Amino acid sequence: MSALDSIDSLLFSLARAFCTPLAVFIQIQGCMICLILALGWACAAYVRNREIKRMKDGMRCGNSFSFLCHDISELEHSNQIKLPRVTVVMPLKGFGEHNLLNWRSQDDVDAKVVVAGLSTTCSQKIHNQLVGVENMHKDSKYVLFLDDDVRLHPGTIGALTTEMEKNPEIFIQTGYPLDLPSGSLGSYCIYEYHMPCSMGFATGGKTFFLWGGCMMMHADDFRLDRYGVVSGLRDGGYSDDMTLAALAGAHNRLITSPPVAVFPHPLASDLSFGRYWNYLRKQTFVLESYISKVNWIMNRALFSSHCYLSWGFAAPYFMALIHVAAVLRIYGKGYSLEETNITSGGLLLVSCLAICTFTELLSMWNLTRIEVQLCNMLSPEAPKLSLATYNWVLVFIALVVDNFLYPLSAFRSHFSQSINWSGIRYHLKNGKISKIERSKDMGPKFTDLGGKHLYGKKGAPPKVSFLSSLARSLAQWRQPKKFDV
């Protein structure tokens, strides 16, 4: 028997095995996962689209600034001066092209640069955030933690502050990024990884989800260490958002996500697959950290369910590939389907999976389209975002690749209990950071996802210093100061 005949025999055996009841269940389960994701994205699109309609209705009624607030009277000077002071803490590693653009889009800004030093008891990001809080203005009522690669909309800080003023019960107000893939498979894997989570942030109000890239909180919660927010982060904390979300759940505190809190997040043009894998490792490593027994149980449940659903999603596509390959070989050898032991059940399952996949991608496209439109309305003077840059073939490939790799990354994180992030190796023990190692040769050098050209980059033409550039830009703003950065 030739090698090709041996391959055909194996192929037909697999095709028959994938028509057994257990295999059929796995493939039907994959179809159901696709449809559930499609339904979730449809609901999220409804919430975001409702906000777009509200803004359009406001414009038709004469409120040309409805992208800033529902009631135009809120923009009157007498109301604006009543808004409390907000300290914005933005941990920086280098200085990116979007940093100054963010603050030019806000109302009044007074900037201060603080050197945080090296962390010893928690992750470097958390250490930077806590040092920023320690240096916030004594009159600040709220503190906003913001990643440096997030693109704010005009008046974002004022809109978040207004919501906090309307509902003092809010513990944390958060948002979520709209990833703009750069064209590489790694960037599409990042986009696909974030999309399922976008459902939890498109509630238009209360949510259990929290994104560390945008978190507004009460300043007194940190001054007084309420609910252990300072000690929980400082004493072995690895993930800022997961730690704060666990504290919110433990103390029944409210987390909200306004429908307008969606921010463009352009991904780096050189975002390689290796950088995506490093990011995925960081995301799965988060589930190994915890602050309480209940938090540990929740993380184990997330770990188990995510791994099961990821492979439950990816496996049917491998089975479908076998079914299609078997049919092609049958036709290639001149046999009809009826003349073989392979039933038509395989093709039926492939057809169902194709329909469900198309429905899923259509729903993902629709949500992305609406979020692009919403971002364009919220930032009318910014360059327009476009859905035309998305490659939906790569989106589909990223869906399969990311869900296949997630369990591998999760199990590696579980058994290693350590990770190298930004050239720093963190070790966990009992859910908390127990050891931090630093080395110039530890790498990787690039761990951020956003497109960021650092000022003063080696090999670039000489430029003014970061502080000089920042000071000169800020000097152009001669308005009364309301926000600290």
Tab-separated table of C-alpha atoms in Angstrom:
chain	number	residue	atom	x	y	z
A	1	MET	CA	0.000	0.000	0.000
A	2	SER	CA	1.397	3.387	-1.036
A	3	ALA	CA	1.999	6.258	1.378
A	4	LEU	CA	-0.921	8.151	-0.171
A	5	ASP	CA	-3.241	5.202	0.409
A	6	SER	CA	-2.114	5.078	4.041
A	7	ILE	CA	-2.907	8.770	4.439
A	8	ASP	CA	-6.318	8.255	2.825
A	9	SER	CA	-7.051	5.358	5.159
A	10	LEU	CA	-6.150	7.486	8.187
A	11	LEU	CA	-8.201	10.377	6.842
A	12	PHE	CA	-11.301	8.240	6.301
A	13	SER	CA	-10.899	6.632	9.743
A	14	LEU	CA	-10.795	10.077	11.355
A	15	ALA	CA	-13.834	11.208	9.352
A	16	ARG	CA	-15.802	8.184	10.584
A	17	ALA	CA	-14.618	8.780	14.165
A	18	PHE	CA	-15.794	12.394	13.956
A	19	CYS	CA	-19.320	11.168	13.194
A	20	THR	CA	-19.651	9.273	16.478
A	21	PRO	CA	-22.097	10.651	19.072
A	22	LEU	CA	-19.346	12.205	21.212
A	23	ALA	CA	-17.725	13.883	18.218
A	24	VAL	CA	-21.099	15.146	16.977
A	25	PHE	CA	-21.748	16.618	20.445
A	26	ILE	CA	-18.412	18.456	20.331
A	27	GLN	CA	-19.208	19.897	16.905
A	28	ILE	CA	-22.733	20.933	17.888
A	29	GLN	CA	-21.275	22.505	21.033
A	30	GLY	CA	-18.903	24.520	18.852
A	31	CYS	CA	-21.857	25.770	16.826
A	32	MET	CA	-23.650	26.792	20.020
A	33	ILE	CA	-20.589	28.697	21.263
A	34	CYS	CA	-20.536	30.630	17.965
A	35	LEU	CA	-24.228	31.497	18.292
A	36	ILE	CA	-23.903	32.543	21.949
A	37	LEU	CA	-21.020	34.861	21.041
A	38	ALA	CA	-23.086	36.261	18.181
A	39	LEU	CA	-26.007	36.918	20.532
A	40	GLY	CA	-23.750	38.591	23.101
A	41	TRP	CA	-22.219	40.887	20.485
A	42	ALA	CA	-25.694	41.712	19.154
A	43	CYS	CA	-26.799	42.808	22.639
A	44	ALA	CA	-23.631	44.876	23.074
A	45	ALA	CA	-24.229	46.479	19.674
A	46	TYR	CA	-27.781	47.375	20.744
A	47	VAL	CA	-26.510	49.237	23.832
A	48	ARG	CA	-23.821	51.145	21.892
A	49	ASN	CA	-26.231	51.938	19.039
A	50	ARG	CA	-28.784	53.288	21.520
A	51	GLU	CA	-26.198	55.842	22.618
A	52	ILE	CA	-25.556	56.833	18.996
A	53	LYS	CA	-29.281	57.402	18.489
A	54	ARG	CA	-29.408	59.495	21.668
A	55	MET	CA	-26.628	61.740	20.396
A	56	LYS	CA	-28.279	62.104	16.986
A	57	ASP	CA	-31.609	62.961	18.626
A	58	GLY	CA	-29.847	65.566	20.745
A	59	MET	CA	-28.289	67.148	17.669
A	60	ARG	CA	-31.663	67.286	15.922
A	61	CYS	CA	-33.071	69.052	18.992
A	62	GLY	CA	-30.366	71.713	18.857
A	63	ASN	CA	-27.731	70.235	21.188
A	64	SER	CA	-24.705	70.260	18.883
A	65	PHE	CA	-22.569	69.120	21.825
A	66	SER	CA	-24.609	66.017	22.596
A	67	PHE	CA	-21.426	63.967	22.169
A	68	LEU	CA	-20.208	65.662	25.362
A	69	CYS	CA	-23.365	65.630	27.509
A	70	HIS	CA	-27.088	64.915	27.379
A	71	ASP	CA	-28.063	68.378	28.581
A	72	ILE	CA	-26.269	71.301	26.948
A	73	SER	CA	-26.801	73.395	30.082
A	74	GLU	CA	-24.211	71.203	31.797
A	75	LEU	CA	-21.554	72.935	29.681
A	76	GLU	CA	-22.340	76.349	31.120
A	77	HIS	CA	-19.472	77.913	33.031
A	78	SER	CA	-21.498	78.035	36.246
A	79	ASN	CA	-21.874	74.242	36.119
A	80	GLN	CA	-18.357	73.458	34.927
A	81	ILE	CA	-16.666	75.315	37.795
A	82	LYS	CA	-18.625	73.182	40.248
A	83	LEU	CA	-17.010	69.977	38.998
A	84	PRO	CA	-14.546	68.588	41.545
A	85	ARG	CA	-10.833	68.215	41.013
A	86	VAL	CA	-9.646	64.957	39.415
A	87	THR	CA	-6.135	63.536	39.587
A	88	VAL	CA	-5.169	61.447	36.562
A	89	VAL	CA	-2.476	58.846	37.179
A	90	MET	CA	-0.865	57.622	33.981
A	91	PRO	CA	2.031	55.166	34.402
A	92	LEU	CA	4.524	55.828	31.620
A	93	LYS	CA	7.330	53.755	30.177
A	94	GLY	CA	8.895	56.170	27.757
A	95	PHE	CA	6.716	58.790	26.140
A	96	GLY	CA	4.275	57.936	23.371
A	97	GLU	CA	2.913	59.864	20.430
A	98	HIS	CA	-0.639	59.893	21.831
A	99	ASN	CA	0.126	61.229	25.322
A	100	LEU	CA	-0.026	64.956	24.606
A	101	LEU	CA	-2.883	64.492	22.134
A	102	ASN	CA	-4.955	63.023	24.977
A	103	TRP	CA	-4.580	66.113	27.137
A	104	ARG	CA	-5.199	68.563	24.316
A	105	SER	CA	-8.646	66.951	24.029
A	106	GLN	CA	-9.536	67.635	27.673
A	107	ASP	CA	-10.663	70.832	29.377
A	108	ASP	CA	-8.027	72.113	31.806
A	109	VAL	CA	-4.847	70.272	32.684
A	110	ASP	CA	-2.045	70.814	35.176
A	111	ALA	CA	0.668	68.212	34.600
A	112	LYS	CA	3.290	66.882	36.964
A	113	VAL	CA	5.902	64.186	36.320
A	114	VAL	CA	6.751	61.886	39.231
A	115	VAL	CA	9.552	59.300	39.168
A	116	ALA	CA	8.153	56.258	40.964
A	117	GLY	CA	11.298	54.143	41.279
A	118	LEU	CA	11.383	50.351	41.275
A	119	SER	CA	8.700	48.177	42.825
A	120	THR	CA	9.619	45.682	45.542
A	121	THR	CA	6.292	44.258	46.770
A	122	CYS	CA	3.958	44.427	43.759
A	123	SER	CA	3.956	44.786	39.979
A	124	GLN	CA	5.692	47.840	38.552
A	125	LYS	CA	2.440	49.246	37.161
A	126	ILE	CA	0.690	49.025	40.524
A	127	HIS	CA	3.718	50.580	42.215
A	128	ASN	CA	3.621	53.480	39.743
A	129	GLN	CA	-0.109	53.951	40.325
A	130	LEU	CA	0.239	54.028	44.108
A	131	VAL	CA	3.100	56.536	43.938
A	132	GLY	CA	0.912	58.674	41.700
A	133	VAL	CA	-1.907	58.507	44.243
A	134	GLU	CA	0.475	59.489	47.052
A	135	ASN	CA	1.355	62.634	45.070
A	136	MET	CA	-2.159	63.637	44.041
A	137	HIS	CA	-3.533	67.062	44.957
A	138	LYS	CA	-4.974	67.311	48.447
A	139	ASP	CA	-8.245	68.691	47.037
A	140	SER	CA	-8.764	65.896	44.512
A	141	LYS	CA	-12.093	64.141	44.934
A	142	TYR	CA	-11.534	61.498	42.260
A	143	VAL	CA	-8.559	59.679	40.783
A	144	LEU	CA	-8.500	58.327	37.241
A	145	PHE	CA	-6.041	55.556	36.354
A	146	LEU	CA	-5.318	55.661	32.645
A	147	ASP	CA	-3.013	53.659	30.376
A	148	ASP	CA	-0.766	55.826	28.245
A	149	ASP	CA	-1.861	54.251	24.930
A	150	VAL	CA	-5.577	54.975	25.423
A	151	ARG	CA	-7.050	57.652	23.146
A	152	LEU	CA	-9.437	59.829	25.100
A	153	HIS	CA	-12.402	61.639	23.565
A	154	PRO	CA	-12.968	65.374	24.129
A	155	GLY	CA	-14.464	65.869	27.564
A	156	THR	CA	-13.989	62.238	28.637
A	157	ILE	CA	-12.784	63.167	32.111
A	158	GLY	CA	-15.622	65.637	32.598
A	159	ALA	CA	-18.196	63.060	31.481
A	160	LEU	CA	-16.837	60.416	33.873
A	161	THR	CA	-16.745	62.956	36.706
A	162	THR	CA	-20.341	63.969	36.084
A	163	GLU	CA	-21.451	60.336	36.337
A	164	MET	CA	-19.563	59.924	39.615
A	165	GLU	CA	-21.269	63.056	40.953
A	166	LYS	CA	-24.705	61.809	39.942
A	167	ASN	CA	-24.234	58.452	41.661
A	168	PRO	CA	-21.940	58.557	44.721
A	169	GLU	CA	-22.482	54.805	45.163
A	170	ILE	CA	-20.179	54.102	42.238
A	171	PHE	CA	-16.977	52.462	43.475
A	172	ILE	CA	-15.220	52.256	40.113
A	173	GLN	CA	-16.162	53.640	36.719
A	174	THR	CA	-14.476	51.931	33.805
A	175	GLY	CA	-14.406	51.680	30.008
A	176	TYR	CA	-13.008	49.408	27.319
A	177	PRO	CA	-10.756	49.688	24.248
A	178	LEU	CA	-11.710	49.304	20.608
A	179	ASP	CA	-8.660	47.592	19.140
A	180	LEU	CA	-7.540	48.811	15.724
A	181	PRO	CA	-5.504	45.927	14.215
A	182	SER	CA	-2.362	46.923	12.363
A	183	GLY	CA	-2.478	44.085	9.822
A	184	SER	CA	-0.370	41.401	11.500
A	185	LEU	CA	-1.889	38.151	12.740
A	186	GLY	CA	-0.710	39.020	16.247
A	187	SER	CA	-2.715	42.259	16.234
A	188	TYR	CA	-5.837	40.426	15.051
A	189	CYS	CA	-5.380	37.863	17.830
A	190	ILE	CA	-5.333	40.747	20.342
A	191	TYR	CA	-8.500	42.187	18.768
A	192	GLU	CA	-10.225	38.805	18.867
A	193	TYR	CA	-9.142	38.170	22.461
A	194	HIS	CA	-10.707	41.444	23.639
A	195	MET	CA	-13.957	41.157	21.701
A	196	PRO	CA	-15.751	38.597	23.936
A	197	CYS	CA	-14.963	40.745	26.972
A	198	SER	CA	-16.558	43.751	25.261
A	199	MET	CA	-19.969	42.252	26.042
A	200	GLY	CA	-19.448	42.799	29.752
A	201	PHE	CA	-18.580	46.465	29.247
A	202	ALA	CA	-21.514	47.264	26.957
A	203	THR	CA	-24.161	47.123	29.663
A	204	GLY	CA	-24.770	50.863	29.810
A	205	GLY	CA	-24.463	50.718	33.579
A	206	LYS	CA	-23.663	48.128	36.244
A	207	THR	CA	-21.070	45.515	35.336
A	208	PHE	CA	-18.832	42.941	36.982
A	209	PHE	CA	-15.985	43.590	34.557
A	210	LEU	CA	-13.128	46.016	35.034
A	211	TRP	CA	-10.445	47.232	32.630
A	212	GLY	CA	-7.245	48.611	34.111
A	213	GLY	CA	-6.729	50.979	31.180
A	214	CYS	CA	-9.463	53.310	32.455
A	215	MET	CA	-10.612	53.311	36.092
A	216	MET	CA	-12.068	56.321	37.939
A	217	MET	CA	-12.355	55.964	41.731
A	218	HIS	CA	-12.902	58.056	44.844
A	219	ALA	CA	-9.626	59.595	46.030
A	220	ASP	CA	-10.606	59.094	49.676
A	221	ASP	CA	-10.777	55.336	49.118
A	222	PHE	CA	-6.992	55.483	48.682
A	223	ARG	CA	-6.327	58.118	51.346
A	224	LEU	CA	-8.170	56.016	53.927
A	225	ASP	CA	-7.384	52.588	52.440
A	226	ARG	CA	-11.093	51.775	52.329
A	227	TYR	CA	-11.884	48.138	51.587
A	228	GLY	CA	-8.125	47.516	51.550
A	229	VAL	CA	-7.613	49.079	48.111
A	230	VAL	CA	-4.086	50.274	48.947
A	231	SER	CA	-2.943	47.274	50.976
A	232	GLY	CA	-4.578	44.833	48.534
A	233	LEU	CA	-2.647	46.337	45.638
A	234	ARG	CA	0.608	47.067	47.461
A	235	ASP	CA	1.074	43.799	49.325
A	236	GLY	CA	1.838	41.370	46.534
A	237	GLY	CA	-0.618	42.689	43.939
A	238	TYR	CA	0.076	41.725	40.332
A	239	SER	CA	-3.027	42.872	38.408
A	240	ASP	CA	-4.635	46.208	39.252
A	241	ASP	CA	-8.029	45.545	37.656
A	242	MET	CA	-8.427	41.952	38.856
A	243	THR	CA	-7.474	42.938	42.418
A	244	LEU	CA	-9.884	45.883	42.516
A	245	ALA	CA	-12.666	43.842	40.911
A	246	ALA	CA	-12.204	41.187	43.610
A	247	LEU	CA	-12.396	43.859	46.339
A	248	ALA	CA	-15.531	45.306	44.755
A	249	GLY	CA	-17.168	41.888	44.745
A	250	ALA	CA	-16.120	41.107	48.309
A	251	HIS	CA	-17.613	44.370	49.626
A	252	ASN	CA	-20.612	44.561	47.257
A	253	ARG	CA	-19.377	47.784	45.688
A	254	LEU	CA	-20.721	49.117	42.403
A	255	ILE	CA	-18.748	49.034	39.127
A	256	THR	CA	-20.239	50.851	36.151
A	257	SER	CA	-19.295	51.288	32.498
A	258	PRO	CA	-20.970	54.202	30.657
A	259	PRO	CA	-21.989	53.436	27.058
A	260	VAL	CA	-19.709	56.236	25.793
A	261	ALA	CA	-16.633	54.810	27.536
A	262	VAL	CA	-15.155	53.062	24.515
A	263	PHE	CA	-11.719	54.237	23.436
A	264	PRO	CA	-9.794	53.711	20.178
A	265	HIS	CA	-6.709	51.590	20.787
A	266	PRO	CA	-4.424	51.516	17.747
A	267	LEU	CA	-2.220	48.441	17.909
A	268	ALA	CA	1.455	48.651	17.048
A	269	SER	CA	2.366	48.200	13.394
A	270	ASP	CA	5.217	45.905	14.455
A	271	LEU	CA	3.071	43.808	16.813
A	272	SER	CA	4.581	40.429	16.079
A	273	PHE	CA	3.089	37.072	16.936
A	274	GLY	CA	5.701	36.715	19.688
A	275	ARG	CA	4.498	39.911	21.330
A	276	TYR	CA	0.920	38.625	21.145
A	277	TRP	CA	1.987	35.373	22.817
A	278	ASN	CA	3.755	37.319	25.555
A	279	TYR	CA	0.578	39.349	26.115
A	280	LEU	CA	-1.548	36.204	26.223
A	281	ARG	CA	0.814	34.741	28.804
A	282	LYS	CA	0.349	37.860	30.909
A	283	GLN	CA	-3.440	37.611	30.646
A	284	THR	CA	-3.537	33.970	31.714
A	285	PHE	CA	-0.997	34.597	34.474
A	286	VAL	CA	-3.452	37.082	35.990
A	287	LEU	CA	-5.740	34.181	36.960
A	288	GLU	CA	-2.966	32.746	39.127
A	289	SER	CA	-3.049	35.813	41.406
A	290	TYR	CA	-5.705	36.274	44.071
A	291	ILE	CA	-6.303	38.069	47.381
A	292	SER	CA	-8.745	35.721	49.121
A	293	LYS	CA	-10.109	32.191	49.082
A	294	VAL	CA	-13.262	33.346	47.291
A	295	ASN	CA	-11.140	35.163	44.712
A	296	TRP	CA	-9.106	31.978	44.209
A	297	ILE	CA	-12.282	29.944	43.607
A	298	MET	CA	-13.544	32.534	41.106
A	299	ASN	CA	-10.234	32.509	39.245
A	300	ARG	CA	-10.187	28.695	39.133
A	301	ALA	CA	-13.720	28.752	37.694
A	302	LEU	CA	-12.656	31.293	35.062
A	303	PHE	CA	-9.543	29.247	34.306
A	304	SER	CA	-11.498	26.010	33.838
A	305	SER	CA	-14.427	27.454	31.885
A	306	HIS	CA	-12.236	29.545	29.575
A	307	CYS	CA	-9.957	26.616	28.769
A	308	TYR	CA	-12.907	24.293	28.143
A	309	LEU	CA	-14.773	26.783	25.957
A	310	SER	CA	-11.640	27.770	24.025
A	311	TRP	CA	-10.861	24.226	22.948
A	312	GLY	CA	-14.586	23.557	22.594
A	313	PHE	CA	-14.599	26.373	20.053
A	314	ALA	CA	-11.403	25.399	18.204
A	315	ALA	CA	-11.885	21.602	18.016
A	316	PRO	CA	-14.877	21.614	15.604
A	317	TYR	CA	-12.823	23.491	13.001
A	318	PHE	CA	-10.194	20.739	13.038
A	319	MET	CA	-12.965	18.162	12.665
A	320	ALA	CA	-14.526	20.161	9.843
A	321	LEU	CA	-11.172	20.268	8.074
A	322	ILE	CA	-10.968	16.463	8.235
A	323	HIS	CA	-14.519	16.093	6.883
A	324	VAL	CA	-13.804	18.404	3.945
A	325	ALA	CA	-10.457	16.743	3.197
A	326	ALA	CA	-12.084	13.301	3.226
A	327	VAL	CA	-14.787	14.385	0.769
A	328	LEU	CA	-12.202	15.933	-1.553
A	329	ARG	CA	-10.155	12.729	-1.532
A	330	ILE	CA	-13.254	10.686	-2.288
A	331	TYR	CA	-14.023	12.826	-5.314
A	332	GLY	CA	-10.343	12.763	-6.304
A	333	LYS	CA	-10.318	8.966	-6.361
A	334	GLY	CA	-13.477	8.835	-8.469
A	335	TYR	CA	-15.827	7.424	-5.871
A	336	SER	CA	-19.264	8.775	-5.093
A	337	LEU	CA	-20.204	9.523	-1.517
A	338	GLU	CA	-22.701	6.659	-1.499
A	339	GLU	CA	-19.970	4.182	-2.449
A	340	THR	CA	-17.999	4.831	0.719
A	341	ASN	CA	-18.542	4.143	4.390
A	342	ILE	CA	-18.401	7.868	5.101
A	343	THR	CA	-21.890	9.212	5.606
A	344	SER	CA	-23.145	12.631	4.632
A	345	GLY	CA	-23.333	13.519	8.313
A	346	GLY	CA	-19.855	15.032	8.192
A	347	LEU	CA	-20.797	17.495	5.472
A	348	LEU	CA	-23.975	18.395	7.322
A	349	LEU	CA	-21.951	19.247	10.431
A	350	VAL	CA	-19.518	21.286	8.335
A	351	SER	CA	-22.416	23.212	6.815
A	352	CYS	CA	-23.904	23.970	10.240
A	353	LEU	CA	-20.532	25.157	11.538
A	354	ALA	CA	-20.048	27.371	8.466
A	355	ILE	CA	-23.444	29.018	8.955
A	356	CYS	CA	-22.837	29.576	12.677
A	357	THR	CA	-19.357	30.964	11.993
A	358	PHE	CA	-20.731	33.384	9.401
A	359	THR	CA	-23.386	34.526	11.902
A	360	GLU	CA	-20.725	35.031	14.547
A	361	LEU	CA	-18.443	37.043	12.252
A	362	LEU	CA	-21.394	39.124	11.051
A	363	SER	CA	-22.306	39.980	14.645
A	364	MET	CA	-18.675	40.830	15.455
A	365	TRP	CA	-18.509	43.025	12.351
A	366	ASN	CA	-21.725	44.803	13.345
A	367	LEU	CA	-20.517	45.563	16.879
A	368	THR	CA	-17.173	46.803	15.575
A	369	ARG	CA	-18.972	48.959	12.987
A	370	ILE	CA	-21.140	50.559	15.664
A	371	GLU	CA	-18.201	51.132	18.004
A	372	VAL	CA	-16.233	52.751	15.161
A	373	GLN	CA	-19.202	55.023	14.466
A	374	LEU	CA	-19.560	55.843	18.165
A	375	CYS	CA	-15.873	56.732	18.487
A	376	ASN	CA	-16.091	58.965	15.416
A	377	MET	CA	-19.058	60.802	16.918
A	378	LEU	CA	-17.375	61.177	20.301
A	379	SER	CA	-14.241	62.651	18.678
A	380	PRO	CA	-15.629	64.710	15.761
A	381	GLU	CA	-12.355	66.567	15.114
A	382	ALA	CA	-10.089	63.507	15.220
A	383	PRO	CA	-9.111	61.532	12.097
A	384	LYS	CA	-11.996	59.244	11.215
A	385	LEU	CA	-11.738	55.573	12.046
A	386	SER	CA	-12.746	53.127	9.333
A	387	LEU	CA	-13.960	49.555	9.296
A	388	ALA	CA	-12.403	49.116	5.871
A	389	THR	CA	-8.990	48.434	7.413
A	390	TYR	CA	-10.190	45.189	9.050
A	391	ASN	CA	-9.293	41.936	7.304
A	392	TRP	CA	-12.059	39.476	8.189
A	393	VAL	CA	-10.190	36.462	6.875
A	394	LEU	CA	-7.473	37.217	9.431
A	395	VAL	CA	-10.166	37.773	12.056
A	396	PHE	CA	-11.445	34.233	11.464
A	397	ILE	CA	-7.921	32.786	11.566
A	398	ALA	CA	-7.266	34.730	14.782
A	399	LEU	CA	-10.455	33.298	16.313
A	400	VAL	CA	-9.216	29.753	15.837
A	401	VAL	CA	-5.559	30.436	16.696
A	402	ASP	CA	-6.282	32.417	19.860
A	403	ASN	CA	-8.764	29.899	21.223
A	404	PHE	CA	-6.366	27.036	20.493
A	405	LEU	CA	-3.441	28.766	22.234
A	406	TYR	CA	-5.293	30.081	25.281
A	407	PRO	CA	-5.384	26.764	27.196
A	408	LEU	CA	-1.707	26.163	26.399
A	409	SER	CA	-0.828	29.570	27.817
A	410	ALA	CA	-3.098	29.061	30.829
A	411	PHE	CA	-1.576	25.712	31.768
A	412	ARG	CA	1.946	27.072	31.338
A	413	SER	CA	1.114	29.964	33.653
A	414	HIS	CA	-0.407	27.591	36.189
A	415	PHE	CA	2.587	25.285	36.380
A	416	SER	CA	5.315	27.947	36.123
A	417	GLN	CA	3.869	30.498	38.600
A	418	SER	CA	6.194	33.109	37.075
A	419	ILE	CA	6.233	35.436	34.095
A	420	ASN	CA	8.615	37.804	32.357
A	421	TRP	CA	6.862	41.086	31.644
A	422	SER	CA	8.666	44.233	30.488
A	423	GLY	CA	12.012	42.697	31.373
A	424	ILE	CA	10.896	41.925	34.943
A	425	ARG	CA	10.258	38.386	36.150
A	426	TYR	CA	7.509	38.081	38.733
A	427	HIS	CA	7.114	34.982	40.909
A	428	LEU	CA	3.868	34.161	42.714
A	429	LYS	CA	3.312	32.347	45.968
A	430	ASN	CA	-0.183	31.883	47.390
A	431	GLY	CA	-1.540	34.247	44.758
A	432	LYS	CA	0.760	37.153	45.591
A	433	ILE	CA	4.072	38.370	44.221
A	434	SER	CA	6.802	36.840	46.354
A	435	LYS	CA	9.890	37.605	44.280
A	436	ILE	CA	10.899	40.142	41.635
A	437	GLU	CA	13.923	39.660	39.375
A	438	ARG	CA	15.365	42.319	37.077
A	439	SER	CA	18.027	41.995	34.435
A	440	LYS	CA	19.049	44.071	31.436
A	441	ASP	CA	19.246	40.889	29.377
A	442	MET	CA	15.940	39.475	30.578
A	443	GLY	CA	13.773	41.164	27.876
A	444	PRO	CA	11.502	41.347	26.017
A	445	LYS	CA	12.059	45.013	25.240
A	446	PHE	CA	8.630	45.715	23.774
A	447	THR	CA	5.595	44.637	25.754
A	448	ASP	CA	3.088	47.411	25.126
A	449	LEU	CA	0.467	46.818	22.438
A	450	GLY	CA	-0.195	50.361	21.262
A	451	GLY	CA	1.618	52.030	18.387
A	452	LYS	CA	4.130	54.139	20.259
A	453	HIS	CA	7.173	55.978	18.966
A	454	LEU	CA	9.342	56.955	21.891
A	455	TYR	CA	10.845	60.402	21.976
A	456	GLY	CA	14.621	60.275	22.198
A	457	LYS	CA	14.686	56.774	20.702
A	458	LYS	CA	18.171	55.519	19.932
A	459	GLY	CA	19.097	56.187	16.325
A	460	ALA	CA	16.489	58.918	15.904
A	461	PRO	CA	17.462	62.551	15.203
A	462	PRO	CA	18.244	64.542	18.365
A	463	LYS	CA	15.140	66.028	19.892
A	464	VAL	CA	14.277	68.113	22.891
A	465	SER	CA	13.861	66.270	26.145
A	466	PHE	CA	10.578	64.776	27.259
A	467	LEU	CA	10.191	67.320	30.075
A	468	SER	CA	10.951	70.256	27.771
A	469	SER	CA	8.454	69.024	25.174
A	470	LEU	CA	5.787	68.471	27.809
A	471	ALA	CA	6.395	71.838	29.478
A	472	ARG	CA	6.277	73.729	26.186
A	473	SER	CA	3.018	72.084	25.149
A	474	LEU	CA	1.397	72.616	28.519
A	475	ALA	CA	2.474	76.262	28.541
A	476	GLN	CA	0.122	76.872	25.628
A	477	TRP	CA	-2.875	76.139	27.842
A	478	ARG	CA	-3.762	79.338	29.698
A	479	GLN	CA	-7.104	78.300	31.152
A	480	PRO	CA	-7.948	77.773	34.846
A	481	LYS	CA	-6.675	74.399	35.966
A	482	LYS	CA	-9.106	71.678	37.013
A	483	PHE	CA	-7.445	68.329	36.340
A	484	ASP	CA	-4.114	67.061	37.637
A	485	VAL	CA	-2.133	64.572	35.598
